[in-house]
PDB file of C-alpha atoms in Angstrom:
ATOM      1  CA  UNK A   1     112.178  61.906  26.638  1.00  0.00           C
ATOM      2  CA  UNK A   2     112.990  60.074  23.285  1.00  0.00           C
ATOM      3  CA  UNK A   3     111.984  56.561  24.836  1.00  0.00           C
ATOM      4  CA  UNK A   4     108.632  57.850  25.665  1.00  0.00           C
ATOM      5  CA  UNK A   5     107.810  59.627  22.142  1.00  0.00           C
ATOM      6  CA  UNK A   6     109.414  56.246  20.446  1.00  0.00           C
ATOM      7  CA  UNK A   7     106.601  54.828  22.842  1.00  0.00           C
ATOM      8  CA  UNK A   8     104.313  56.995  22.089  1.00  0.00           C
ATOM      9  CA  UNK A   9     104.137  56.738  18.569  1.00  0.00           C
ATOM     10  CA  UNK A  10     104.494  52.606  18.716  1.00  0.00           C
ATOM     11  CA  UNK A  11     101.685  52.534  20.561  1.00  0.00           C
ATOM     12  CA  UNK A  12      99.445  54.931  18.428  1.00  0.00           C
ATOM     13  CA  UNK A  13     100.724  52.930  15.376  1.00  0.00           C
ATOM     14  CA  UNK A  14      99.494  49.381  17.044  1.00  0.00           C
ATOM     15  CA  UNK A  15      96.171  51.213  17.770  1.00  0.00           C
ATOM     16  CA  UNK A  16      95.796  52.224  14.071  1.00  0.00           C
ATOM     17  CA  UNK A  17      96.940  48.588  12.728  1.00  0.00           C
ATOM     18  CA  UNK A  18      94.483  46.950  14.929  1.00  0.00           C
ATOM     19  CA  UNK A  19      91.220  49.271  14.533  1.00  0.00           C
ATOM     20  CA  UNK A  20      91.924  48.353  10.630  1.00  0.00           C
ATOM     21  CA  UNK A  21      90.742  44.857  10.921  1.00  0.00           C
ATOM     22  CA  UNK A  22      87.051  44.573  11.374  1.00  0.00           C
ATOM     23  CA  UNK A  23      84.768  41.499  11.494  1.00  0.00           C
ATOM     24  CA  UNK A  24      81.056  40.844  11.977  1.00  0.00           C
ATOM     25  CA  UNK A  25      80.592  36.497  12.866  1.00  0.00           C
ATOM     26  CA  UNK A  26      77.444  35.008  13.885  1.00  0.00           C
ATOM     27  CA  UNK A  27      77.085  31.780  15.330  1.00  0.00           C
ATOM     28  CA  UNK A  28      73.310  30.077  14.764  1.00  0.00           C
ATOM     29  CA  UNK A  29      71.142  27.383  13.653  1.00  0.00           C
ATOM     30  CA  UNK A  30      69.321  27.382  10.215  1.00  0.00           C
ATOM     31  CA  UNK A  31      66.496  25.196  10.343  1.00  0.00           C
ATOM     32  CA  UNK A  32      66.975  23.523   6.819  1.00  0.00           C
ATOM     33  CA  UNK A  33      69.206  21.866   5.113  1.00  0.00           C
ATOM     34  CA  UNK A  34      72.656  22.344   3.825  1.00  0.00           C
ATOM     35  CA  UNK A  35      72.270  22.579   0.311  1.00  0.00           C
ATOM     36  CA  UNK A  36      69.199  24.814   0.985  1.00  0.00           C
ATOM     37  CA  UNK A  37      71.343  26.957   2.159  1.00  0.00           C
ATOM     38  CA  UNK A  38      74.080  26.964  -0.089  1.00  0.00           C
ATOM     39  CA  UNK A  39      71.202  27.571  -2.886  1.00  0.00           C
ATOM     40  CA  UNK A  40      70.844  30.818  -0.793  1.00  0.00           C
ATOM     41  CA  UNK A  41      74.481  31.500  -1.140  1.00  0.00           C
ATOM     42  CA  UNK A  42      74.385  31.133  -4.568  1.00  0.00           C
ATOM     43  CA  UNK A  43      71.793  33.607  -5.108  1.00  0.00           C
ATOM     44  CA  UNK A  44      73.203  36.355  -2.641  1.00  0.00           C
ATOM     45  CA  UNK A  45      76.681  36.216  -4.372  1.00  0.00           C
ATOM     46  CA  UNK A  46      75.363  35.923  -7.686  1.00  0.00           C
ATOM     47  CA  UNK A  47      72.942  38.959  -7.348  1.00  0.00           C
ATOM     48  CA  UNK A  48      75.618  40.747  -5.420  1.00  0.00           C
ATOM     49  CA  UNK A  49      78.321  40.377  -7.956  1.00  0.00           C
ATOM     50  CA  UNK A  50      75.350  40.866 -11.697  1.00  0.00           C
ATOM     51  CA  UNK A  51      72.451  42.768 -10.006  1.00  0.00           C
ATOM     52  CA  UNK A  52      73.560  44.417  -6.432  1.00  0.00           C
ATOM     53  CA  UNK A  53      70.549  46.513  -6.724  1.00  0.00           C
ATOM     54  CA  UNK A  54      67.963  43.524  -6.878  1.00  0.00           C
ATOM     55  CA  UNK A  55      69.238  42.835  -3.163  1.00  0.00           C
ATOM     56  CA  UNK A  56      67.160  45.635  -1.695  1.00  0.00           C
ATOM     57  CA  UNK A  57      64.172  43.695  -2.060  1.00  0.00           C
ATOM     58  CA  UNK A  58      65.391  40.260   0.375  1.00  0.00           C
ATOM     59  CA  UNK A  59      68.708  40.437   1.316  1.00  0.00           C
ATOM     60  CA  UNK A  60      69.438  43.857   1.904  1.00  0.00           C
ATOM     61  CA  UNK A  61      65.657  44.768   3.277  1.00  0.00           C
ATOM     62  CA  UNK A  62      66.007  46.033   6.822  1.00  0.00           C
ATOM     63  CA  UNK A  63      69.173  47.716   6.489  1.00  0.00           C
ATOM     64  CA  UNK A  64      68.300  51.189   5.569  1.00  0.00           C
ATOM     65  CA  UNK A  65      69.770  53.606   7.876  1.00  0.00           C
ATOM     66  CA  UNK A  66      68.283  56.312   9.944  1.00  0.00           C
ATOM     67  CA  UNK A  67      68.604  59.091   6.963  1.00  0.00           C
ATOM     68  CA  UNK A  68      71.272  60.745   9.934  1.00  0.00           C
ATOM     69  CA  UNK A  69      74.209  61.582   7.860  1.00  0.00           C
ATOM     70  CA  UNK A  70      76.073  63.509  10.615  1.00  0.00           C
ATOM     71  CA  UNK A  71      78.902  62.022  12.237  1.00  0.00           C
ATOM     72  CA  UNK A  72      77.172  60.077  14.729  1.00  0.00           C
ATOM     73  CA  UNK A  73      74.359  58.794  12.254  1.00  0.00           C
ATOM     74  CA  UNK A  74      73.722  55.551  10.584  1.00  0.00           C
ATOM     75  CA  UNK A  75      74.049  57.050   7.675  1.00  0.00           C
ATOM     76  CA  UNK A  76      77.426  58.442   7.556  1.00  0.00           C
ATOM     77  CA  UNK A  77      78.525  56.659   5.587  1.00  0.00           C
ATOM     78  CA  UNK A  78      77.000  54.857   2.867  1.00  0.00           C
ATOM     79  CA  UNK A  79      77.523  53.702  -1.137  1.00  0.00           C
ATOM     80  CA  UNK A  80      75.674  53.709  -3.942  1.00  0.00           C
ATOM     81  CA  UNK A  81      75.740  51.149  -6.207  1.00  0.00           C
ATOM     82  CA  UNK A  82      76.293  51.939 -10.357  1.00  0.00           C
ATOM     83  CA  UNK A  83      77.511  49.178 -13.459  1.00  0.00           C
ATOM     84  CA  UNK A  84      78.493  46.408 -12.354  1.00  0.00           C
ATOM     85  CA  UNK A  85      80.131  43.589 -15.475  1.00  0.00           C
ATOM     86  CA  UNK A  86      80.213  39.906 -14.316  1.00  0.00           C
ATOM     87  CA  UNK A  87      81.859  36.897 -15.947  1.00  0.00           C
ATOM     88  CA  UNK A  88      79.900  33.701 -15.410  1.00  0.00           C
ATOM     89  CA  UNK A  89      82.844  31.494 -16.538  1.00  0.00           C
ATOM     90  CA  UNK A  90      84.912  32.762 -14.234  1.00  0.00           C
ATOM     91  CA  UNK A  91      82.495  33.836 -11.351  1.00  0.00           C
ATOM     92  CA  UNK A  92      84.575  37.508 -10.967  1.00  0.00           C
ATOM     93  CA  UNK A  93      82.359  41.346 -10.783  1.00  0.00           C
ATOM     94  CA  UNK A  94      83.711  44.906 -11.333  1.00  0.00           C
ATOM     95  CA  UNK A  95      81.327  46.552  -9.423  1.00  0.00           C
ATOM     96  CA  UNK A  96      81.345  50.384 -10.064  1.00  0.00           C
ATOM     97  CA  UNK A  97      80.096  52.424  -6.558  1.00  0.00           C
ATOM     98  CA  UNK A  98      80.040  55.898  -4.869  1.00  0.00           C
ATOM     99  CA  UNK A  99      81.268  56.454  -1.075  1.00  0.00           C
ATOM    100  CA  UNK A 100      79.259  59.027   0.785  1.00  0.00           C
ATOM    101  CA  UNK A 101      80.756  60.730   3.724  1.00  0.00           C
ATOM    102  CA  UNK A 102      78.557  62.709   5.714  1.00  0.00           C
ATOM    103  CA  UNK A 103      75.961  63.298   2.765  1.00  0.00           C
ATOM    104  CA  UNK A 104      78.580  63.762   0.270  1.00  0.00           C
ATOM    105  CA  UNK A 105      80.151  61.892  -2.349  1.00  0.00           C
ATOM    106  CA  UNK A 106      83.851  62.328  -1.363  1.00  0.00           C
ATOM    107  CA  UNK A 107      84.830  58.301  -3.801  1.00  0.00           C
ATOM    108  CA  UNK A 108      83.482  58.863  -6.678  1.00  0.00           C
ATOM    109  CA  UNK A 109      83.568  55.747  -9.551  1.00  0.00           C
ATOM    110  CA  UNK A 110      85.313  53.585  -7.344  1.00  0.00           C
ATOM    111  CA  UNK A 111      85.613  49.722  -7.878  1.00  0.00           C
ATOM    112  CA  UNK A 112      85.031  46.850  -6.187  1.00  0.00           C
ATOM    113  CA  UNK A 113      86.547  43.839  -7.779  1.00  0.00           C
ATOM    114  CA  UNK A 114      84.916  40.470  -6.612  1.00  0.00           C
ATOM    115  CA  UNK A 115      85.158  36.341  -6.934  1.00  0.00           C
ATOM    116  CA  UNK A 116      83.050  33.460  -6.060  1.00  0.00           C
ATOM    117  CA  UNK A 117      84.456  30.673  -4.782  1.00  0.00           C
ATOM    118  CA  UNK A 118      81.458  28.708  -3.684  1.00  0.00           C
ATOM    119  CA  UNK A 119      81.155  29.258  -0.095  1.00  0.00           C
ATOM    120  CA  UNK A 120      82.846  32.431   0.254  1.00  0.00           C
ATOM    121  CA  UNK A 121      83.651  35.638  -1.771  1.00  0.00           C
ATOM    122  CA  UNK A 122      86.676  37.851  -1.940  1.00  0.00           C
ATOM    123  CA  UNK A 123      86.704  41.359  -2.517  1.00  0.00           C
ATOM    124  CA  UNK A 124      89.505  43.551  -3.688  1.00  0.00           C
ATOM    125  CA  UNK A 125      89.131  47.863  -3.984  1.00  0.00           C
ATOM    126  CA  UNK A 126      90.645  49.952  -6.463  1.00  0.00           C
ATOM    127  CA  UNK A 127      91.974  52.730  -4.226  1.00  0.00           C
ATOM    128  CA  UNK A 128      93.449  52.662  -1.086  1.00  0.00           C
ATOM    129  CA  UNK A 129      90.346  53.170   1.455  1.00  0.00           C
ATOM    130  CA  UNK A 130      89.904  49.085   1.137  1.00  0.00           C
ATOM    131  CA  UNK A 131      92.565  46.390   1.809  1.00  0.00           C
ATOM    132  CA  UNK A 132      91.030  43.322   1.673  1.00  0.00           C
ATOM    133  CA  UNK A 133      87.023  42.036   2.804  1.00  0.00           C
ATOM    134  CA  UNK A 134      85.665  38.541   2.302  1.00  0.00           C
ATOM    135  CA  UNK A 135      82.382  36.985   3.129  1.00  0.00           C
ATOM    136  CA  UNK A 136      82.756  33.532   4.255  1.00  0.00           C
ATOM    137  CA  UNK A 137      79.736  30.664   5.280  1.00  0.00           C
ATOM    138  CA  UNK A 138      80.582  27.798   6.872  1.00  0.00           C
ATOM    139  CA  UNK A 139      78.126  24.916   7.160  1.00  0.00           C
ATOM    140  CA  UNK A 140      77.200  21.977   9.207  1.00  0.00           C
ATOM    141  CA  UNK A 141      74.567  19.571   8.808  1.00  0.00           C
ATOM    142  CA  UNK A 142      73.555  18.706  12.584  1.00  0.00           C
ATOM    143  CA  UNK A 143      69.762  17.201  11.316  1.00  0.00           C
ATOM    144  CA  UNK A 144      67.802  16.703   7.873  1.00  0.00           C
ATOM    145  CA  UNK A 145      66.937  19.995   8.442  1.00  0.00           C
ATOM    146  CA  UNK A 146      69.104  21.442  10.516  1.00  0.00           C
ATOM    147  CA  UNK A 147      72.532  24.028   9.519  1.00  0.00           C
ATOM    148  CA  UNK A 148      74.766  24.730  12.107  1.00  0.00           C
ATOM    149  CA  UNK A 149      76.016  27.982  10.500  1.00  0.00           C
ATOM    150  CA  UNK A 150      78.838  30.602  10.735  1.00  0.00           C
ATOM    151  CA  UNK A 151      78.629  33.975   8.444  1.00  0.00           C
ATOM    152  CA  UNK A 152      81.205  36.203   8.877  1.00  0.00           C
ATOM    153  CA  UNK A 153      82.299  39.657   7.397  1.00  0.00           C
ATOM    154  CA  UNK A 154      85.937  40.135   7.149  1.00  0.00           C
ATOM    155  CA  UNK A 155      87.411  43.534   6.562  1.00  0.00           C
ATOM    156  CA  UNK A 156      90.797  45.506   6.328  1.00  0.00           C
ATOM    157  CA  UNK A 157      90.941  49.019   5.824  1.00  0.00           C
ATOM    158  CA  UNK A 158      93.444  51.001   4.374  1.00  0.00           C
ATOM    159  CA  UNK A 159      95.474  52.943   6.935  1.00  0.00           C
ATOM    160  CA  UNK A 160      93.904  55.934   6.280  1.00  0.00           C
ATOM    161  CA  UNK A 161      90.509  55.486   6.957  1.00  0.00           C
ATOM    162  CA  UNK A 162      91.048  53.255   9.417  1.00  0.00           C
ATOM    163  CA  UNK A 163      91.733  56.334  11.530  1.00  0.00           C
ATOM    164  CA  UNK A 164      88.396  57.558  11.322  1.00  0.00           C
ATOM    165  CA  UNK A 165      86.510  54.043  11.440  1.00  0.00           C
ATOM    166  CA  UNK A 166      86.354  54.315  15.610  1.00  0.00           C
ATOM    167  CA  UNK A 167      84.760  51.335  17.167  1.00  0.00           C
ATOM    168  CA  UNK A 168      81.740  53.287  17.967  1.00  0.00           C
ATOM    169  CA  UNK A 169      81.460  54.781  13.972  1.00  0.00           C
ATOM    170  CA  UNK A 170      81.596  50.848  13.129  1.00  0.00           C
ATOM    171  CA  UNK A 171      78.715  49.862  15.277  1.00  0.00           C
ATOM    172  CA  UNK A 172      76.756  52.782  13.907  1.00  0.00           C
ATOM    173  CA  UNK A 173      77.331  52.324  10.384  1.00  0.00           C
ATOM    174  CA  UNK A 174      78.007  48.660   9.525  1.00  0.00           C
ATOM    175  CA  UNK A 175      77.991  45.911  11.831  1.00  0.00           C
ATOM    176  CA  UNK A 176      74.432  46.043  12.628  1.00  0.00           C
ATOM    177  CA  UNK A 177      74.258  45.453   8.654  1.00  0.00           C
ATOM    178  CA  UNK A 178      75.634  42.814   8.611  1.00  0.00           C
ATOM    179  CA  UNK A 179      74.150  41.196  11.586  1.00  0.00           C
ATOM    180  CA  UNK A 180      71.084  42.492   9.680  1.00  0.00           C
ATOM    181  CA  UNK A 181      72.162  40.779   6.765  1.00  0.00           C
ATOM    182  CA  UNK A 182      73.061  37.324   7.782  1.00  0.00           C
ATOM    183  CA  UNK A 183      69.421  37.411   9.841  1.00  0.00           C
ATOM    184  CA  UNK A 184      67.904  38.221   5.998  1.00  0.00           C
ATOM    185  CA  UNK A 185      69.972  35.202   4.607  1.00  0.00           C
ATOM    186  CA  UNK A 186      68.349  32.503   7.659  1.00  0.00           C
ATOM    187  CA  UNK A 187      64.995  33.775   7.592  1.00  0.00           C
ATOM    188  CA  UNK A 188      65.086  33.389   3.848  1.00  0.00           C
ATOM    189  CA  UNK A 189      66.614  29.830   3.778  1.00  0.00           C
ATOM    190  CA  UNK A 190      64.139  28.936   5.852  1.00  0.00           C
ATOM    191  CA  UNK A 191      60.935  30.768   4.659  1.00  0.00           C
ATOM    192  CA  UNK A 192      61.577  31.540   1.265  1.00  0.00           C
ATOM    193  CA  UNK A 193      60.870  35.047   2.381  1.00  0.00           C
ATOM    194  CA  UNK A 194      62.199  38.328   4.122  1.00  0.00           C
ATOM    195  CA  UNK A 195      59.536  39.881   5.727  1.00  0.00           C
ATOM    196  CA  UNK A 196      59.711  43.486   6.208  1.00  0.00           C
ATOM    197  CA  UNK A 197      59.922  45.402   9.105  1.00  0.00           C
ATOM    198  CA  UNK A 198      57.864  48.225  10.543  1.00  0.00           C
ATOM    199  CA  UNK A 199      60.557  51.741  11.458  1.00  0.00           C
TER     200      UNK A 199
END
């Protein structure tokens, strides 16, 4: 009997270790150049780590959620965004947020701790919800104004929430974001606009 509860609870752990790492990659073509591009980098990390609430009007547009803040809506969880300090010479953010669980603020004042490094941006949490994240863009110039490009999201949760971050909860509540996200990034780089969409 002691074999199979040994079993048991390896198996459970594995489960737990492995739902904590998350990622969101898209593959695609950007139809300008390279250092377009990377001028659109600059401007999502920069706003992201001075002004996070200045993304809601291009980068961010189109990922509201569905207002559902029950367990099974878009909305269950979401943060708010409050002071964020930045250090140009250095390229580092504290940026001070709110978790909301299911309509409530259960994080309060939390930070999110942030450097750019050019093509990608690290992210470090000050409690134990948040392991590690990074955003990362690779680039390849395949024409004058052609980008072969890779965005991806990169995420490790704490142990504890990872428990309650199912696979289902993370389709519902973030990866669509992001997918969202990196679709706002393209269609800016190559229109110099996000357009918005109708609900």
């Amino acid at each position: 009997m002691k074999p199979l509860l040994i079993f048991c609870a390896l198996l459970f752990a594995q489960c737990i270790y492995s739902a904590r790492d998350r990622h969101v990659v898209v593959d695609t073509v950007c139809y300008c150049s390279v250092e377009r591009f990377q001028q659109v980098i600059d401007r999502f990390f920069y706003e992201f780590q001075a002004d996070s609430k200045s993304l809601f009007d291009w980068a961010y547009l189109n990922i509201k959620g569905d207002g559902n803040t029950a367990d099974n809506g878009k909305d269950a969880i979401s943060i708010r965004y409050g002071i964020s300090t930045y250090n140009p010479a250095t390229r580092t953010a504290d940026q001070a947020l709110d978790i909301y669980v299911l309509g409530s603020r259960m994080f309060p004042n939390r930070h999110l701790g942030t450097i750019n490094h050019g093509t990608y941006m690290t992210a470090t949490y000050s409690g134990s919800m948040l392991e590690d994240a990074n955003f990362r863009f690779v680039m390849d110039s395949i024409a004058p104004n052609q980008t072969q490009l890779r965005c991806e999201f990169n995420i490790t949760f704490g142990k504890f929430l990872a428990i309650f971050i199912t696979e289902k909860k993370w389709k519902t509540v973030a990866e669509w974001r992001f997918q969202q996200l990196f679709a706002n990034l393209v269609e800016y780089a190559e229109t110099g606009t996000v357009k918005k969409m109708e609900n």
